[in-house]
Short mmCIF file of C-alpha atoms in Angstrom, two decimals:
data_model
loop_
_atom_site.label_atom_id
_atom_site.label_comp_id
_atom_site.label_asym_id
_atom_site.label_seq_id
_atom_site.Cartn_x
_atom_site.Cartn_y
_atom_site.Cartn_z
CA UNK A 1 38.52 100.66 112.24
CA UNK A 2 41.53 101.82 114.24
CA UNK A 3 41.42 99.17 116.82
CA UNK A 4 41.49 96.11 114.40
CA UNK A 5 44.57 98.10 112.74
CA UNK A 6 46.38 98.35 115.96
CA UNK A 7 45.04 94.38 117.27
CA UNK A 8 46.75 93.14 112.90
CA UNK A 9 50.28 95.26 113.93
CA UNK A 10 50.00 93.32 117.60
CA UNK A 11 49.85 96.43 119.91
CA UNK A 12 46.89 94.87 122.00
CA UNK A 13 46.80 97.41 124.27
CA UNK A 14 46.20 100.54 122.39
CA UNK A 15 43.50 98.14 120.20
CA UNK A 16 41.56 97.17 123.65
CA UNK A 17 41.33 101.23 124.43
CA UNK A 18 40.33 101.93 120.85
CA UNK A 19 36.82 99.20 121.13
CA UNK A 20 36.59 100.42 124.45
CA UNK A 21 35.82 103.88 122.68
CA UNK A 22 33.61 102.22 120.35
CA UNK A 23 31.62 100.28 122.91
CA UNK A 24 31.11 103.64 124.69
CA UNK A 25 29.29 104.79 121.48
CA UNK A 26 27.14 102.06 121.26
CA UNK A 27 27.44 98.76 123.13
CA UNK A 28 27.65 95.40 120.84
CA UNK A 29 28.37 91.86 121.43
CA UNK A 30 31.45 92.70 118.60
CA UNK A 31 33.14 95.60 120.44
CA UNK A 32 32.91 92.88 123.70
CA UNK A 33 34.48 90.42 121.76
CA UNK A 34 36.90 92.24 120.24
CA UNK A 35 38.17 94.02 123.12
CA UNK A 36 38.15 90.69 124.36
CA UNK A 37 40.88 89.44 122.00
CA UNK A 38 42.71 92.39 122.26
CA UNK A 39 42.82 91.58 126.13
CA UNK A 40 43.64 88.12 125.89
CA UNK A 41 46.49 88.86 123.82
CA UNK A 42 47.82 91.06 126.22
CA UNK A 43 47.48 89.06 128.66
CA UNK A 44 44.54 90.86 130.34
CA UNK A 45 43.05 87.79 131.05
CA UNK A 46 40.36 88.65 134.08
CA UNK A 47 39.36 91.27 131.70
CA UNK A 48 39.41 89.21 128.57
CA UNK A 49 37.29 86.93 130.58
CA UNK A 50 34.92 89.57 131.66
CA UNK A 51 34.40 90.87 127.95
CA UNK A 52 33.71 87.33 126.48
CA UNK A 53 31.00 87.41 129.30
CA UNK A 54 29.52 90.57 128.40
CA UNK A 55 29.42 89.77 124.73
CA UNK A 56 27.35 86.45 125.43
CA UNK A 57 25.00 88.29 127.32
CA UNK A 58 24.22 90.41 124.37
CA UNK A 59 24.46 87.53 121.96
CA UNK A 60 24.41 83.75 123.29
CA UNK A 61 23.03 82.20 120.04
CA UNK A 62 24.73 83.17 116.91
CA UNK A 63 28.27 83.59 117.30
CA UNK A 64 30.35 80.34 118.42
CA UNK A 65 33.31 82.40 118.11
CA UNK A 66 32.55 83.97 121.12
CA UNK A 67 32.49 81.10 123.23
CA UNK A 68 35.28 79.82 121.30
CA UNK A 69 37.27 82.80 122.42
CA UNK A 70 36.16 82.42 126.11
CA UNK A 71 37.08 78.96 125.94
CA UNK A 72 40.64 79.62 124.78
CA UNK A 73 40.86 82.54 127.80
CA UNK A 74 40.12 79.86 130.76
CA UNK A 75 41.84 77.49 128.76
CA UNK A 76 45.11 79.67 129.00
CA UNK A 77 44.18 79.77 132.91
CA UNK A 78 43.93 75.78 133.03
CA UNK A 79 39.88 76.33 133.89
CA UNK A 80 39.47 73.02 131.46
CA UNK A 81 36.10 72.08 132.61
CA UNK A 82 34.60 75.45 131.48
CA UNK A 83 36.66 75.53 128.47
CA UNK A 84 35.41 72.26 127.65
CA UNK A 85 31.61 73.42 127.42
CA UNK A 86 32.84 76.55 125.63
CA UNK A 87 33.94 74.47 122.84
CA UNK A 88 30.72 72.47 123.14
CA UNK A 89 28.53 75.32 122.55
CA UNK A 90 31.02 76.46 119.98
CA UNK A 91 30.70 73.22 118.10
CA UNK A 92 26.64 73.29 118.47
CA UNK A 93 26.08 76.43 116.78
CA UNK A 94 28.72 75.76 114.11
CA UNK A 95 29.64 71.94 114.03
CA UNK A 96 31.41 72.15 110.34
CA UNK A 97 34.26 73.92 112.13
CA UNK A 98 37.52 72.10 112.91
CA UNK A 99 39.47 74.46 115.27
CA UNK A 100 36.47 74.04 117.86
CA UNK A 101 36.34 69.94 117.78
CA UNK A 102 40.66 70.40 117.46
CA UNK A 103 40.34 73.19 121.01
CA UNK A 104 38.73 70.60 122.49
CA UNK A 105 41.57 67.99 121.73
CA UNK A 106 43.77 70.52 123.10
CA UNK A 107 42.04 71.12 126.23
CA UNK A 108 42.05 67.31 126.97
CA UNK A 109 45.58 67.04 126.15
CA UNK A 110 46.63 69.66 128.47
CA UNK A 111 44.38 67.85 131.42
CA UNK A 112 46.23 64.88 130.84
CA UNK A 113 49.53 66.07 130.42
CA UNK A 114 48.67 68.13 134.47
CA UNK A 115 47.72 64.77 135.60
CA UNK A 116 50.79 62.88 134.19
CA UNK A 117 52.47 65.33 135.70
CA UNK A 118 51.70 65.75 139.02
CA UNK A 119 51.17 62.57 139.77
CA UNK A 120 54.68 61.43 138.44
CA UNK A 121 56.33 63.61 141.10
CA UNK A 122 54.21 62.07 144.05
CA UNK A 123 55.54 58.58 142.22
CA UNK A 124 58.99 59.49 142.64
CA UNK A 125 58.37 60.73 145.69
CA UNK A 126 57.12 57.23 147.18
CA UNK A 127 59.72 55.24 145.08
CA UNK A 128 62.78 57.70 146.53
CA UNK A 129 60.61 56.90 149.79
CA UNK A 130 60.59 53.33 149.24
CA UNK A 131 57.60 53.06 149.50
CA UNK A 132 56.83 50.31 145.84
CA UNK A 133 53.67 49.52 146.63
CA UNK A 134 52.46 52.93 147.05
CA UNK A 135 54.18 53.93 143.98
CA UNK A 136 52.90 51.26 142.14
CA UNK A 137 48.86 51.84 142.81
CA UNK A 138 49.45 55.34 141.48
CA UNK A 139 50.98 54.01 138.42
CA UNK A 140 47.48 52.04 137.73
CA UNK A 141 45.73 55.05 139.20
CA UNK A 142 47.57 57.10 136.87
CA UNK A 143 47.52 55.09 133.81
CA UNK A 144 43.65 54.85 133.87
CA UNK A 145 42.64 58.70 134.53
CA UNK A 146 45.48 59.49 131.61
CA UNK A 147 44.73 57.08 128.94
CA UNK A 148 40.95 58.15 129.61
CA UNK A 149 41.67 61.64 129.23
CA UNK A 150 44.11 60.66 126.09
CA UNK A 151 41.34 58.71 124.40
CA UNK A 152 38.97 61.93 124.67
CA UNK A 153 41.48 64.19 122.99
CA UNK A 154 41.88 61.46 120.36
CA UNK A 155 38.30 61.33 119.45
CA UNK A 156 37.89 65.57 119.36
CA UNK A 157 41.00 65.16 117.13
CA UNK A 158 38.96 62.86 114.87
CA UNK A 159 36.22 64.64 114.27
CA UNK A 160 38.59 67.92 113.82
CA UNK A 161 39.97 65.42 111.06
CA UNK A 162 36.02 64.31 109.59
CA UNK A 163 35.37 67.71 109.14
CA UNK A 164 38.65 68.84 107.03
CA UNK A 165 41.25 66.62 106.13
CA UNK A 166 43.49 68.88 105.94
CA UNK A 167 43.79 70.39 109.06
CA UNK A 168 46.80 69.45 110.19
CA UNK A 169 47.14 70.71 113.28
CA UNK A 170 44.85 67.90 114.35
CA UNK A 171 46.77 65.52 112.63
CA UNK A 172 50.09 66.59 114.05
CA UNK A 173 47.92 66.33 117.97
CA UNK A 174 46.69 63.36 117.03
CA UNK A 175 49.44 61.67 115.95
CA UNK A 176 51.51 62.48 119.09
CA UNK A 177 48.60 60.89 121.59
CA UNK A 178 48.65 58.05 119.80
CA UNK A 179 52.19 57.50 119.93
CA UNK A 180 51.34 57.96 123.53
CA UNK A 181 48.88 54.84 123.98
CA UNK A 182 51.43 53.34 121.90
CA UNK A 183 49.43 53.28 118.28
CA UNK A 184 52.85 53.86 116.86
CA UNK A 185 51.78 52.77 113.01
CA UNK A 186 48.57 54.68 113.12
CA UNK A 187 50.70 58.07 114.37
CA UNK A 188 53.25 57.52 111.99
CA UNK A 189 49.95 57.40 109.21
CA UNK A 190 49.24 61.02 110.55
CA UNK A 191 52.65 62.16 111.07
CA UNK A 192 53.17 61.19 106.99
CA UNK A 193 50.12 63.16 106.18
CA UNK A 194 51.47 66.25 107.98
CA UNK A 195 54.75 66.37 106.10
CA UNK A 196 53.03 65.44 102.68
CA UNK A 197 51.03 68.18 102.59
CA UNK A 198 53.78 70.38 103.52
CA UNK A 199 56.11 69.16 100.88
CA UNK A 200 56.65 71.50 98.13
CA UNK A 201 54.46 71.50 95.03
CA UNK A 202 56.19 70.10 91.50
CA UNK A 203 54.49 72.68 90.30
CA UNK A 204 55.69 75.34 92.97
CA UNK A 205 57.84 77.48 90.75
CA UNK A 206 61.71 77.55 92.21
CA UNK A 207 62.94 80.61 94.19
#
């Protein structure tokens, strides 16, 4: 298929014309879904969006990776509450996959990290204001929306882990939110798995 050649050498473009072809010839939840991709990695997002759509109407049931990919469009658009119950449906067709459970982690770590954010600079504002006490009852406010948010990417991280051990991305996510709520020995335990498994074989023969 021409259009999965041209989405494997990265011209996304081209690729997203090619399915478009094919889904002229005969409409399928695939062609949506793979002009999808090819969209999203272009950066066609609104269209990316509206494939992914179009693909779910043809086939809701079977394919998590469809909502997976949806998720991971509005996700790239900060749309984290609807990216959030992409991953869910994701993860209830196919719950022995990792990357949906670790998406999810992702998804709450990027709502936190907004929060942290935005809130810090109306912080500084008050405190370059003067104004303590105002600063002060947005730390607490803060503190409690991020460490909730931070304890929910923790968890999807977790179950990432339960379901393959090995994944390290979750492991490497994981072990930076803790270090955030200040778990410092139980990051560094996930940290240490991370560069374990990417140490070099014994039996790796030498370059």
């Amino acid at each position: 298929n021409m259009g999965l050649t041209l989405f494997e050498k990265g011209e996304f473009d081209s690729a997203a014309d090619h399915f478009k072809k094919a889904i002229k010839f005969g409409p399928s939840a695939v062609h949506y879904n793979n002009r999808g991709l090819a969209n999203f990695h272009a950066q066609n997002i609104k269209d990316a969006l509206e494939d992914f759509d179009r693909a779910l109407e043809l086939n809701s049931n079977s394919d998590p990776t469809i909502y997976f990919n949806r998720g991971n469009a509005l996700l790239s658009q900060n749309q984290y509450e609807r990216a959030l119950m992409d991953y869910e449906e994701a993860i209830t067709i196919q719950p022995n996959n990792p990357k949906y459970f670790h998406a999810k982690g992702i998804a709450y770590e990027a709502m936190a990290g907004e929060i942290e954010t935005k809130h810090g600079k109306k912080r500084k504002f008050y405190k370059s204001s003067r104004d303590e006490e105002q600063a002060d009852s947005l730390k607490v406010y803060l503190r409690f929306d991020y460490l909730e948010l931070v304890e929910e990417s923790i968890k999807s991280y977790l179950q990432a882990i339960d379901v393959d051990e090995n994944f390290l991305q979750s492991r490497f996510h994981l072990g930076k939110m803790l270090a955030a709520t200040y778990q410092y020995q139980e990051a560094l335990h996930h940290y240490n798995r991370v560069i374990e498994s990417l140490k070099p074989s014994e039996n790796d023969p030498e370059e």
